[in-house]
Amino acid sequence: MKYTLVSLAMLLTASLLGVQTSVAEENGASKDANTTPSVITVYRSPTCDCCKNWLTHLRNHGFTVEDHTEADMTPIKDHLGVPGAVRSCHTATIDGYLIEGHVPATDIRRLLTQRPQIKGLAVPGMVVGSPGMEMGNRKDPYTVVSIGRHDELRVFREYRDY
């Protein structure tokens, strides 16, 4: 339950500041219409392959990823205020928002465009078919939930036949 000095500094910076950049054309990543690519700071276990796959998904959608591996994710999730009901394998911050689990890049873009007064988005658990959790043709239904300022959960988007 201890932070390295660098990870603590990055965590505090990420939770206080949002950074935008336009590097999609420079790195050859696809760019969603009418948006500027953004830096997303991701905290994950160094041994989790699905987390690595989610990072690839983000990069393929024009995000610049700051990847931080942590042996113990609990202190980070606690510090950022991730509700227990939505905790998953990795946690990220972007432009003042929290992203928990396998949230699709298109939903992150929608969040950044709409700028609702919420804490962030989450995909609870590790749902087969969600970005980073692909397993052949299998695609289980799942819900992206918004996390309100007081941890109230609401449907942000449902994935049923995708």
Coordinates of C-alpha atoms in Angstrom, one line a residue, residues 127-130 133-142 159-162:
V127 CA -16.9 -8.4 -19.7
V128 CA -16.1 -10.6 -22.7
G129 CA -16.4 -8.6 -25.8
S130 CA -15.7 -5.2 -24.3
M133 CA -11.6 -8.4 -23.5
E134 CA -12.2 -9.7 -27.0
M135 CA -12.5 -13.5 -27.3
G136 CA -13.3 -14.5 -30.8
N137 CA -17.0 -13.9 -31.8
R138 CA -18.3 -14.0 -28.3
K139 CA -19.7 -10.6 -27.2
D140 CA -21.5 -10.5 -23.8
P141 CA -23.9 -7.7 -23.2
Y142 CA -22.6 -4.9 -20.9
Y159 CA -24.1 -2.8 -25.4
R160 CA -26.5 -5.6 -26.3
D161 CA -26.1 -6.5 -30.0
Y162 CA -22.8 -4.9 -31.0

